[in-house]
Amino acid sequence: MNSGKSALITGVTGQDGAYLSKLLLEKGYRVSGVLARRSTDTLWRLRELGIDKDVNLIDGDITDISSLIRALQISGADEVYNLGAQSFVGSSWQQPVLTAQIDGVGVVNILEAVRIVNPAARFYQASTSEMFGLIQAEMQDEKTPFYPRSPYGVAKLMGHWATVNYRESHGMHASSGILFNHESPLRGIEFVTRKVTDSVARIKLGLASKLHLGNIDAKRDWGFAGDYVEAMWLMLQQEVADDYVIATGVTTTVRDMCQIAFSHVGLNYHDHVVIDEKFMRPAEVDVLLGNPAKAESALGWKPKTSLDQLISMMVEADLRRLRG
Ligand code: NAP
Ligand code: GDP
């Protein structure tokens, strides 16, 4: 099936970039991705999904507008998904300037590149629930005021408002998806869910015995990345661009998520989890809980995967990897 459409994805080697590429390829898109050159192998996620040969990779970096202009020209993209980011909150205190350059100014770079090369292209910005930070409403939706608590959240807020501003100033079809935490077997190992599921698998196989964590009382609204990339695509199929919260509407502590993961292999998290100051953050986002009502009514989008199913899927994938 060939839809005749072409998409360009920044952050194509990341968790969401891999799932989104797969979804768009299945829909018959020509998919191109901006590949930020690294000395290590970053194509493992595309390989795991069996699509590394199907995505057209174009060298580039979000901090280099000339490379983005070139990528837009080469790909001839009708839809642009800006997923590239320094995406780890924890690192953003160590690299606040780089985080601002990639997650804040980088968004202006790509918006400007789209405006110059093809202002009719539809644009998606990967915004985040971290912008809500110190929450101003019990359940956060598109109208909830923002209060970021990390250099990551601050930089992402710039990217969000830049997207809104290009829509309002230049009439561009630019949408911002305010996505709550979403996870999968392809999640980076530094994030708490994957750190837990990888450790559970190691402990089960006798390769480790303890898991060091920070604030296990923090609460997150966790969904499955495979479900969330569908929402990104749906946003760009709408007549009018807009902003949407994508979430499950359920929040769970890190502690309870650990309990789910350990009990999946018949273990008790109390026997293995060690609280370690090293993983505490200078400012914490204590709780996030999203209200996806607008996405459901306007996009017809609903999450399909429960936290239990998600964590089980991740533990099984980590067991398979370690056994392999
Ligand atoms: P991820 O797995 O960390 O992927 C980030 C991607 O950005 C990687 O492909 C990375 O390339 C690329 N990248 C980093 N710096 C770049 C630069 N200077 N130029 C070009 N590309 C660069 O993140 P994810 O979980 O897929 O998230 C996708 C997007 O959604 C991010 O913008 C993230 O901030 C946002 N978001 C994520 C969540 C979530 O829970 N997952 C929630 C809300 C918003 P390398 O592979 O070479 O490092
Ligand atoms: P975030 O919501 O984007 O920061 O996603 P993370 O998965 O990195 O963190 C989710 C929550 O888990 C935060 O409140 C962290 O403080 C908490 N957490 C507790 N222990 C850890 C840990 O060892 N690593 C990480 N990444 N987060 C932890």
mmCIF file of C-alpha atoms and ligand atoms in Angstrom:
data_model
loop_
_atom_site.group_PDB
_atom_site.id
_atom_site.type_symbol
_atom_site.label_atom_id
_atom_site.label_comp_id
_atom_site.label_asym_id
_atom_site.label_seq_id
_atom_site.Cartn_x
_atom_site.Cartn_y
_atom_site.Cartn_z
ATOM 1 C CA MET A 1 0.000 0.000 0.000
ATOM 2 C CA ASN A 2 1.445 3.376 -0.992
ATOM 3 C CA SER A 3 -0.271 6.429 0.488
ATOM 4 C CA GLY A 4 1.870 8.748 -1.648
ATOM 5 C CA LYS A 5 2.699 10.657 1.519
ATOM 6 C CA SER A 6 6.126 11.380 2.886
ATOM 7 C CA ALA A 7 7.040 11.901 6.534
ATOM 8 C CA LEU A 8 10.202 13.209 8.178
ATOM 9 C CA ILE A 9 10.919 12.207 11.785
ATOM 10 C CA THR A 10 13.547 13.743 14.026
ATOM 11 C CA GLY A 11 14.519 11.418 16.871
ATOM 12 C CA VAL A 12 13.885 8.479 14.544
ATOM 13 C CA THR A 13 16.297 6.260 16.508
ATOM 14 C CA GLY A 14 14.447 6.836 19.787
ATOM 15 C CA GLN A 15 11.631 4.818 21.333
ATOM 16 C CA ASP A 16 8.814 6.842 19.767
ATOM 17 C CA GLY A 17 10.673 7.375 16.497
ATOM 18 C CA ALA A 18 10.886 3.604 16.021
ATOM 19 C CA TYR A 19 7.194 2.922 16.774
ATOM 20 C CA LEU A 20 6.047 5.895 14.706
ATOM 21 C CA SER A 21 8.200 4.809 11.740
ATOM 22 C CA LYS A 22 6.610 1.365 11.887
ATOM 23 C CA LEU A 23 3.100 2.809 12.035
ATOM 24 C CA LEU A 24 3.703 5.179 9.105
ATOM 25 C CA LEU A 25 5.366 2.467 6.991
ATOM 26 C CA GLU A 26 2.318 0.251 7.597
ATOM 27 C CA LYS A 27 0.152 3.135 6.408
ATOM 28 C CA GLY A 28 2.154 3.329 3.172
ATOM 29 C CA TYR A 29 4.216 6.460 3.907
ATOM 30 C CA ARG A 30 7.722 7.026 2.666
ATOM 31 C CA VAL A 31 9.537 7.547 5.970
ATOM 32 C CA SER A 32 12.717 9.559 6.370
ATOM 33 C CA GLY A 33 14.526 10.178 9.613
ATOM 34 C CA VAL A 34 17.087 12.716 10.768
ATOM 35 C CA LEU A 35 20.058 10.711 12.000
ATOM 36 C CA ALA A 36 22.226 12.496 14.540
ATOM 37 C CA ARG A 37 25.643 10.915 14.066
ATOM 38 C CA ARG A 38 26.921 9.062 17.135
ATOM 39 C CA SER A 39 29.969 6.851 17.603
ATOM 40 C CA THR A 40 27.812 4.031 18.972
ATOM 41 C CA ASP A 41 25.098 1.957 17.310
ATOM 42 C CA THR A 42 21.788 3.813 17.600
ATOM 43 C CA LEU A 43 19.799 1.772 15.079
ATOM 44 C CA TRP A 44 18.979 -1.085 17.482
ATOM 45 C CA ARG A 45 15.338 -0.060 17.973
ATOM 46 C CA LEU A 46 14.635 0.138 14.236
ATOM 47 C CA ARG A 47 16.335 -3.259 13.901
ATOM 48 C CA GLU A 48 14.221 -4.766 16.713
ATOM 49 C CA LEU A 49 11.091 -3.696 14.844
ATOM 50 C CA GLY A 50 12.564 -5.049 11.567
ATOM 51 C CA ILE A 51 12.400 -1.698 9.748
ATOM 52 C CA ASP A 52 16.022 -0.457 9.758
ATOM 53 C CA LYS A 53 16.253 -0.971 5.965
ATOM 54 C CA ASP A 54 12.923 0.729 5.282
ATOM 55 C CA VAL A 55 13.617 4.153 6.774
ATOM 56 C CA ASN A 56 15.602 6.642 4.683
ATOM 57 C CA LEU A 57 18.184 8.073 7.094
ATOM 58 C CA ILE A 58 19.458 11.601 6.494
ATOM 59 C CA ASP A 59 22.355 12.966 8.535
ATOM 60 C CA GLY A 60 21.394 15.968 10.593
ATOM 61 C CA ASP A 61 21.018 17.534 13.996
ATOM 62 C CA ILE A 62 18.292 19.654 15.515
ATOM 63 C CA THR A 63 20.833 22.249 16.572
ATOM 64 C CA ASP A 64 21.943 22.699 12.928
ATOM 65 C CA ILE A 65 19.184 24.399 10.930
ATOM 66 C CA SER A 66 21.052 23.913 7.646
ATOM 67 C CA SER A 67 20.873 20.145 8.107
ATOM 68 C CA LEU A 68 17.134 20.380 8.817
ATOM 69 C CA ILE A 69 16.519 22.422 5.665
ATOM 70 C CA ARG A 70 18.442 19.812 3.699
ATOM 71 C CA ALA A 71 16.503 16.945 5.309
ATOM 72 C CA LEU A 72 13.185 18.618 4.466
ATOM 73 C CA GLN A 73 14.275 19.170 0.864
ATOM 74 C CA ILE A 74 15.544 15.602 0.402
ATOM 75 C CA SER A 75 12.544 13.954 2.044
ATOM 76 C CA GLY A 76 9.884 16.169 0.432
ATOM 77 C CA ALA A 77 7.961 15.666 3.674
ATOM 78 C CA ASP A 78 4.234 16.413 3.904
ATOM 79 C CA GLU A 79 4.297 15.606 7.625
ATOM 80 C CA VAL A 80 7.105 16.446 10.057
ATOM 81 C CA TYR A 81 7.292 14.831 13.492
ATOM 82 C CA ASN A 82 9.748 16.544 15.840
ATOM 83 C CA LEU A 83 10.620 13.837 18.374
ATOM 84 C CA GLY A 84 14.362 14.509 18.696
ATOM 85 C CA ALA A 85 15.340 15.676 22.163
ATOM 86 C CA GLN A 86 17.583 15.366 25.160
ATOM 87 C CA SER A 87 14.700 13.469 26.701
ATOM 88 C CA PHE A 88 15.968 12.451 30.150
ATOM 89 C CA VAL A 89 14.845 14.775 32.966
ATOM 90 C CA GLY A 90 17.629 13.562 35.279
ATOM 91 C CA SER A 91 20.389 14.605 32.856
ATOM 92 C CA SER A 92 18.872 18.019 32.258
ATOM 93 C CA TRP A 93 20.337 19.361 35.522
ATOM 94 C CA GLN A 94 23.800 18.257 34.368
ATOM 95 C CA GLN A 95 23.354 19.625 30.848
ATOM 96 C CA PRO A 96 20.898 22.512 31.124
ATOM 97 C CA VAL A 97 22.353 24.561 28.264
ATOM 98 C CA LEU A 98 22.477 21.632 25.842
ATOM 99 C CA THR A 99 18.941 20.680 26.870
ATOM 100 C CA ALA A 100 17.757 24.235 26.153
ATOM 101 C CA GLN A 101 19.530 24.241 22.789
ATOM 102 C CA ILE A 102 18.031 20.934 21.653
ATOM 103 C CA ASP A 103 14.600 20.912 23.337
ATOM 104 C CA GLY A 104 13.910 24.676 23.154
ATOM 105 C CA VAL A 105 15.871 26.436 20.399
ATOM 106 C CA GLY A 106 15.936 23.213 18.359
ATOM 107 C CA VAL A 107 12.156 23.389 18.002
ATOM 108 C CA VAL A 108 12.428 26.913 16.609
ATOM 109 C CA ASN A 109 15.090 25.616 14.195
ATOM 110 C CA ILE A 110 12.798 22.952 12.784
ATOM 111 C CA LEU A 111 9.734 25.209 12.714
ATOM 112 C CA GLU A 112 11.754 27.833 10.852
ATOM 113 C CA ALA A 113 13.091 25.194 8.447
ATOM 114 C CA VAL A 114 9.531 23.993 7.722
ATOM 115 C CA ARG A 115 8.358 27.581 7.214
ATOM 116 C CA ILE A 116 11.178 28.183 4.720
ATOM 117 C CA VAL A 117 11.022 24.878 2.793
ATOM 118 C CA ASN A 118 7.331 23.937 2.845
ATOM 119 C CA PRO A 119 5.009 25.929 5.126
ATOM 120 C CA ALA A 120 2.095 23.733 4.045
ATOM 121 C CA ALA A 121 3.690 20.679 5.688
ATOM 122 C CA ARG A 122 1.974 19.483 8.846
ATOM 123 C CA PHE A 123 4.053 19.635 12.000
ATOM 124 C CA TYR A 124 3.957 17.656 15.251
ATOM 125 C CA GLN A 125 5.840 18.747 18.379
ATOM 126 C CA ALA A 126 6.636 16.213 21.111
ATOM 127 C CA SER A 127 5.603 18.161 24.189
ATOM 128 C CA THR A 128 5.402 16.622 27.612
ATOM 129 C CA SER A 129 3.508 16.365 30.887
ATOM 130 C CA GLU A 130 6.756 17.517 32.555
ATOM 131 C CA MET A 131 5.597 21.035 31.603
ATOM 132 C CA PHE A 132 2.902 20.670 34.305
ATOM 133 C CA GLY A 133 5.623 19.927 36.912
ATOM 134 C CA LEU A 134 4.306 21.322 40.155
ATOM 135 C CA ILE A 135 0.745 20.539 39.210
ATOM 136 C CA GLN A 136 -1.855 23.308 39.279
ATOM 137 C CA ALA A 137 -4.855 20.966 38.954
ATOM 138 C CA GLU A 138 -5.474 17.460 40.275
ATOM 139 C CA MET A 139 -6.009 16.159 36.717
ATOM 140 C CA GLN A 140 -4.096 17.987 34.017
ATOM 141 C CA ASP A 141 -5.638 18.872 30.658
ATOM 142 C CA GLU A 142 -4.978 21.318 27.811
ATOM 143 C CA LYS A 143 -6.162 24.259 29.929
ATOM 144 C CA THR A 144 -4.074 23.531 33.034
ATOM 145 C CA PRO A 145 -1.370 26.184 33.683
ATOM 146 C CA PHE A 146 2.225 24.987 33.335
ATOM 147 C CA TYR A 147 4.847 25.006 36.129
ATOM 148 C CA PRO A 148 7.969 23.140 34.950
ATOM 149 C CA ARG A 149 10.334 21.767 37.603
ATOM 150 C CA SER A 150 13.442 20.839 35.591
ATOM 151 C CA PRO A 151 15.622 22.346 32.872
ATOM 152 C CA TYR A 152 13.988 19.743 30.615
ATOM 153 C CA GLY A 153 10.494 20.989 31.449
ATOM 154 C CA VAL A 154 11.541 24.607 30.958
ATOM 155 C CA ALA A 155 13.086 23.903 27.550
ATOM 156 C CA LYS A 156 10.086 21.850 26.421
ATOM 157 C CA LEU A 157 7.795 24.695 27.399
ATOM 158 C CA MET A 158 9.646 26.928 24.951
ATOM 159 C CA GLY A 159 9.183 24.310 22.239
ATOM 160 C CA HIS A 160 5.493 24.057 23.042
ATOM 161 C CA TRP A 161 4.867 27.793 22.866
ATOM 162 C CA ALA A 162 6.989 28.132 19.729
ATOM 163 C CA THR A 163 4.698 25.566 18.086
ATOM 164 C CA VAL A 164 1.572 27.453 19.164
ATOM 165 C CA ASN A 165 3.169 30.700 18.000
ATOM 166 C CA TYR A 166 4.050 29.401 14.500
ATOM 167 C CA ARG A 167 0.462 28.212 14.165
ATOM 168 C CA GLU A 168 -0.897 31.607 15.199
ATOM 169 C CA SER A 169 1.709 33.791 13.446
ATOM 170 C CA HIS A 170 2.217 31.929 10.186
ATOM 171 C CA GLY A 171 -0.978 29.877 9.918
ATOM 172 C CA MET A 172 1.063 26.670 9.943
ATOM 173 C CA HIS A 173 -0.594 23.325 10.672
ATOM 174 C CA ALA A 174 1.467 22.861 13.845
ATOM 175 C CA SER A 175 0.176 20.694 16.697
ATOM 176 C CA SER A 176 1.634 20.015 20.103
ATOM 177 C CA GLY A 177 1.037 16.644 21.745
ATOM 178 C CA ILE A 178 1.305 16.917 25.514
ATOM 179 C CA LEU A 179 2.180 13.301 26.140
ATOM 180 C CA PHE A 180 2.345 11.772 29.584
ATOM 181 C CA ASN A 181 5.028 9.151 30.295
ATOM 182 C CA HIS A 182 4.932 6.296 27.836
ATOM 183 C CA GLU A 183 7.058 3.216 27.940
ATOM 184 C CA SER A 184 7.785 0.011 26.037
ATOM 185 C CA PRO A 185 10.434 -2.679 25.647
ATOM 186 C CA LEU A 186 12.286 -0.056 23.550
ATOM 187 C CA ARG A 187 12.410 2.506 26.392
ATOM 188 C CA GLY A 188 15.876 3.811 27.301
ATOM 189 C CA ILE A 189 17.416 1.994 30.268
ATOM 190 C CA GLU A 190 17.811 5.244 32.260
ATOM 191 C CA PHE A 191 14.033 5.673 32.683
ATOM 192 C CA VAL A 192 12.530 4.154 35.786
ATOM 193 C CA THR A 193 10.179 1.575 34.210
ATOM 194 C CA ARG A 194 12.838 0.028 31.990
ATOM 195 C CA LYS A 195 15.452 0.262 34.744
ATOM 196 C CA VAL A 196 13.057 -1.749 36.918
ATOM 197 C CA THR A 197 12.074 -4.338 34.290
ATOM 198 C CA ASP A 198 15.708 -4.893 33.266
ATOM 199 C CA SER A 199 16.684 -5.363 36.933
ATOM 200 C CA VAL A 200 13.782 -7.700 37.597
ATOM 201 C CA ALA A 201 14.934 -9.862 34.694
ATOM 202 C CA ARG A 202 18.562 -9.789 35.914
ATOM 203 C CA ILE A 203 17.564 -10.676 39.469
ATOM 204 C CA LYS A 204 15.297 -13.482 38.251
ATOM 205 C CA LEU A 205 18.165 -14.940 36.207
ATOM 206 C CA GLY A 206 20.605 -14.653 39.124
ATOM 207 C CA LEU A 207 22.686 -11.921 37.437
ATOM 208 C CA ALA A 208 21.995 -9.273 40.117
ATOM 209 C CA SER A 209 20.367 -9.035 43.532
ATOM 210 C CA LYS A 210 19.637 -5.364 44.284
ATOM 211 C CA LEU A 211 17.972 -2.475 42.490
ATOM 212 C CA HIS A 212 18.906 1.079 43.541
ATOM 213 C CA LEU A 213 16.144 3.654 43.102
ATOM 214 C CA GLY A 214 15.376 7.232 44.169
ATOM 215 C CA ASN A 215 11.934 8.580 45.045
ATOM 216 C CA ILE A 216 9.585 5.605 44.806
ATOM 217 C CA ASP A 217 6.639 7.655 46.096
ATOM 218 C CA ALA A 218 6.509 9.674 42.858
ATOM 219 C CA LYS A 219 3.393 8.996 40.797
ATOM 220 C CA ARG A 220 3.165 8.833 37.030
ATOM 221 C CA ASP A 221 0.459 8.300 34.431
ATOM 222 C CA TRP A 222 2.157 5.575 32.364
ATOM 223 C CA GLY A 223 0.948 4.360 28.969
ATOM 224 C CA PHE A 224 2.315 2.247 26.094
ATOM 225 C CA ALA A 225 4.376 4.057 23.446
ATOM 226 C CA GLY A 226 2.805 1.957 20.665
ATOM 227 C CA ASP A 227 -0.613 3.408 21.560
ATOM 228 C CA TYR A 228 0.726 6.963 21.875
ATOM 229 C CA VAL A 229 2.308 7.220 18.413
ATOM 230 C CA GLU A 230 -1.148 6.606 16.918
ATOM 231 C CA ALA A 231 -2.301 9.795 18.640
ATOM 232 C CA MET A 232 0.585 11.729 17.031
ATOM 233 C CA TRP A 233 -0.494 10.592 13.584
ATOM 234 C CA LEU A 234 -4.168 11.323 14.287
ATOM 235 C CA MET A 235 -3.316 14.909 15.295
ATOM 236 C CA LEU A 236 -1.808 15.574 11.873
ATOM 237 C CA GLN A 237 -4.848 14.115 10.061
ATOM 238 C CA GLN A 238 -7.191 16.756 11.524
ATOM 239 C CA GLU A 239 -8.468 19.640 9.418
ATOM 240 C CA VAL A 240 -7.255 22.150 12.012
ATOM 241 C CA ALA A 241 -4.087 21.942 14.106
ATOM 242 C CA ASP A 242 -4.476 21.948 17.888
ATOM 243 C CA ASP A 243 -2.907 20.772 21.161
ATOM 244 C CA TYR A 244 -3.866 17.539 22.911
ATOM 245 C CA VAL A 245 -3.141 15.809 26.196
ATOM 246 C CA ILE A 246 -2.388 12.112 25.670
ATOM 247 C CA ALA A 247 -2.598 10.051 28.855
ATOM 248 C CA THR A 248 -4.362 7.069 30.419
ATOM 249 C CA GLY A 249 -6.162 8.889 33.251
ATOM 250 C CA VAL A 250 -4.608 6.510 35.811
ATOM 251 C CA THR A 251 -1.690 7.355 38.093
ATOM 252 C CA THR A 252 0.527 4.868 39.950
ATOM 253 C CA THR A 253 3.482 5.191 42.319
ATOM 254 C CA VAL A 254 6.929 3.979 41.306
ATOM 255 C CA ARG A 255 6.592 1.664 44.329
ATOM 256 C CA ASP A 256 3.427 0.007 42.956
ATOM 257 C CA MET A 257 4.956 -0.240 39.488
ATOM 258 C CA CYS A 258 7.908 -2.113 41.107
ATOM 259 C CA GLN A 259 5.483 -4.407 42.867
ATOM 260 C CA ILE A 260 3.813 -5.256 39.529
ATOM 261 C CA ALA A 261 7.178 -5.933 37.867
ATOM 262 C CA PHE A 262 8.662 -8.104 40.630
ATOM 263 C CA SER A 263 5.482 -10.089 41.197
ATOM 264 C CA HIS A 264 5.345 -10.874 37.465
ATOM 265 C CA VAL A 265 8.300 -13.240 38.061
ATOM 266 C CA GLY A 266 7.223 -14.339 41.525
ATOM 267 C CA LEU A 267 9.532 -12.007 43.502
ATOM 268 C CA ASN A 268 8.861 -9.446 46.252
ATOM 269 C CA TYR A 269 10.251 -5.967 45.582
ATOM 270 C CA HIS A 270 10.859 -5.428 49.333
ATOM 271 C CA ASP A 271 13.687 -7.998 49.150
ATOM 272 C CA HIS A 272 15.550 -6.200 46.359
ATOM 273 C CA VAL A 273 14.845 -2.460 46.168
ATOM 274 C CA VAL A 274 17.345 -0.165 47.909
ATOM 275 C CA ILE A 275 16.670 3.554 48.265
ATOM 276 C CA ASP A 276 19.667 5.514 47.035
ATOM 277 C CA GLU A 277 20.030 9.312 47.463
ATOM 278 C CA LYS A 278 21.991 9.390 44.214
ATOM 279 C CA PHE A 279 18.763 9.003 42.237
ATOM 280 C CA MET A 280 16.841 11.771 44.012
ATOM 281 C CA ARG A 281 16.279 14.911 41.922
ATOM 282 C CA PRO A 282 16.974 18.551 42.906
ATOM 283 C CA ALA A 283 13.285 19.303 42.286
ATOM 284 C CA GLU A 284 10.732 16.538 41.890
ATOM 285 C CA VAL A 285 7.506 16.213 39.967
ATOM 286 C CA ASP A 286 5.540 14.384 42.652
ATOM 287 C CA VAL A 287 2.492 13.386 40.698
ATOM 288 C CA LEU A 288 1.171 13.485 37.136
ATOM 289 C CA LEU A 289 -2.314 12.478 36.065
ATOM 290 C CA GLY A 290 -3.631 13.373 32.627
ATOM 291 C CA ASN A 291 -7.133 13.846 31.338
ATOM 292 C CA PRO A 292 -7.308 12.519 27.753
ATOM 293 C CA ALA A 293 -10.988 13.487 27.228
ATOM 294 C CA LYS A 294 -10.269 15.936 24.396
ATOM 295 C CA ALA A 295 -8.169 13.368 22.509
ATOM 296 C CA GLU A 296 -10.965 10.849 22.867
ATOM 297 C CA SER A 297 -13.719 13.153 21.648
ATOM 298 C CA ALA A 298 -11.783 15.001 18.903
ATOM 299 C CA LEU A 299 -9.379 12.306 17.680
ATOM 300 C CA GLY A 300 -11.265 9.157 18.648
ATOM 301 C CA TRP A 301 -8.109 8.088 20.501
ATOM 302 C CA LYS A 302 -8.084 5.903 23.606
ATOM 303 C CA PRO A 303 -5.227 4.037 25.342
ATOM 304 C CA LYS A 304 -5.432 0.281 24.755
ATOM 305 C CA THR A 305 -2.767 -1.087 27.102
ATOM 306 C CA SER A 306 -2.989 -1.263 30.907
ATOM 307 C CA LEU A 307 0.032 -0.741 33.156
ATOM 308 C CA ASP A 308 -0.036 -4.442 34.100
ATOM 309 C CA GLN A 309 0.083 -5.463 30.434
ATOM 310 C CA LEU A 310 2.799 -2.906 29.705
ATOM 311 C CA ILE A 311 5.088 -3.936 32.564
ATOM 312 C CA SER A 312 4.578 -7.644 31.804
ATOM 313 C CA MET A 313 5.507 -7.002 28.159
ATOM 314 C CA MET A 314 8.666 -5.155 29.265
ATOM 315 C CA VAL A 315 9.769 -7.779 31.808
ATOM 316 C CA GLU A 316 9.270 -10.561 29.234
ATOM 317 C CA ALA A 317 11.275 -8.636 26.619
ATOM 318 C CA ASP A 318 14.131 -8.069 29.087
ATOM 319 C CA LEU A 319 14.135 -11.756 30.085
ATOM 320 C CA ARG A 320 14.322 -12.708 26.385
ATOM 321 C CA ARG A 321 17.180 -10.285 25.743
ATOM 322 C CA LEU A 322 19.223 -11.506 28.696
ATOM 323 C CA ARG A 323 18.607 -15.181 27.902
ATOM 324 C CA GLY A 324 19.518 -14.517 24.244
HETATM 325 P P1 NAP B 1 14.308 8.925 23.220
HETATM 326 O O1 NAP B 1 14.101 7.440 23.115
HETATM 327 O O2 NAP B 1 15.286 9.444 24.192
HETATM 328 O O3 NAP B 1 14.689 9.462 21.761
HETATM 329 C C1 NAP B 1 15.217 10.738 21.558
HETATM 330 C C2 NAP B 1 15.711 10.841 20.134
HETATM 331 O O4 NAP B 1 16.223 12.164 19.917
HETATM 332 C C3 NAP B 1 16.838 9.880 19.778
HETATM 333 O O5 NAP B 1 16.615 9.396 18.481
HETATM 334 C C4 NAP B 1 18.061 10.778 19.800
HETATM 335 O O6 NAP B 1 19.102 10.320 18.968
HETATM 336 C C5 NAP B 1 17.460 12.048 19.239
HETATM 337 N N1 NAP B 1 18.282 13.235 19.464
HETATM 338 C C6 NAP B 1 18.874 13.648 20.615
HETATM 339 N N2 NAP B 1 19.541 14.794 20.421
HETATM 340 C C7 NAP B 1 19.375 15.125 19.109
HETATM 341 C C8 NAP B 1 19.832 16.192 18.307
HETATM 342 N N3 NAP B 1 20.613 17.165 18.803
HETATM 343 N N4 NAP B 1 19.483 16.204 16.997
HETATM 344 C C9 NAP B 1 18.712 15.244 16.482
HETATM 345 N N5 NAP B 1 18.240 14.186 17.199
HETATM 346 C C10 NAP B 1 18.568 14.142 18.501
HETATM 347 O O7 NAP B 1 12.909 9.644 23.514
HETATM 348 P P2 NAP B 1 11.404 9.113 23.294
HETATM 349 O O8 NAP B 1 10.953 8.468 24.553
HETATM 350 O O9 NAP B 1 11.318 8.397 22.002
HETATM 351 O O10 NAP B 1 10.618 10.487 23.214
HETATM 352 C C11 NAP B 1 10.392 11.130 21.950
HETATM 353 C C12 NAP B 1 10.085 12.586 22.181
HETATM 354 O O11 NAP B 1 8.918 12.711 23.006
HETATM 355 C C13 NAP B 1 11.167 13.388 22.910
HETATM 356 O O12 NAP B 1 11.150 14.692 22.394
HETATM 357 C C14 NAP B 1 10.710 13.372 24.359
HETATM 358 O O13 NAP B 1 11.252 14.478 25.052
HETATM 359 C C15 NAP B 1 9.223 13.469 24.165
HETATM 360 N N6 NAP B 1 8.404 12.891 25.233
HETATM 361 C C16 NAP B 1 8.617 11.613 25.656
HETATM 362 C C17 NAP B 1 7.815 11.072 26.634
HETATM 363 C C18 NAP B 1 7.999 9.659 27.102
HETATM 364 O O14 NAP B 1 7.464 9.307 28.154
HETATM 365 N N7 NAP B 1 8.681 8.807 26.354
HETATM 366 C C19 NAP B 1 6.777 11.834 27.192
HETATM 367 C C20 NAP B 1 6.554 13.118 26.702
HETATM 368 C C21 NAP B 1 7.369 13.648 25.712
HETATM 369 P P3 NAP B 1 20.181 9.222 19.502
HETATM 370 O O15 NAP B 1 19.469 7.899 19.394
HETATM 371 O O16 NAP B 1 21.295 9.345 18.562
HETATM 372 O O17 NAP B 1 20.511 9.603 20.902
HETATM 373 P P1 GDP B 2 10.279 11.340 34.007
HETATM 374 O O1 GDP B 2 8.892 11.407 34.560
HETATM 375 O O2 GDP B 2 10.376 11.809 32.599
HETATM 376 O O3 GDP B 2 11.300 11.971 34.873
HETATM 377 O O4 GDP B 2 10.597 9.752 33.882
HETATM 378 P P2 GDP B 2 11.561 8.796 34.725
HETATM 379 O O5 GDP B 2 11.185 7.404 34.336
HETATM 380 O O6 GDP B 2 12.994 9.177 34.573
HETATM 381 O O7 GDP B 2 11.161 9.084 36.250
HETATM 382 C C1 GDP B 2 9.839 8.865 36.712
HETATM 383 C C2 GDP B 2 9.819 9.056 38.219
HETATM 384 O O8 GDP B 2 10.536 7.983 38.836
HETATM 385 C C3 GDP B 2 10.472 10.356 38.713
HETATM 386 O O9 GDP B 2 9.651 10.925 39.698
HETATM 387 C C4 GDP B 2 11.774 9.896 39.332
HETATM 388 O O10 GDP B 2 12.245 10.712 40.396
HETATM 389 C C5 GDP B 2 11.346 8.531 39.866
HETATM 390 N N1 GDP B 2 12.484 7.636 40.115
HETATM 391 C C6 GDP B 2 12.742 6.997 41.280
HETATM 392 N N2 GDP B 2 13.872 6.295 41.167
HETATM 393 C C7 GDP B 2 14.354 6.486 39.918
HETATM 394 C C8 GDP B 2 15.507 6.013 39.236
HETATM 395 O O11 GDP B 2 16.330 5.275 39.753
HETATM 396 N N3 GDP B 2 15.649 6.411 37.931
HETATM 397 C C9 GDP B 2 14.739 7.237 37.321
HETATM 398 N N4 GDP B 2 14.920 7.573 36.038
HETATM 399 N N5 GDP B 2 13.651 7.722 37.956
HETATM 400 C C10 GDP B 2 13.463 7.341 39.247
#
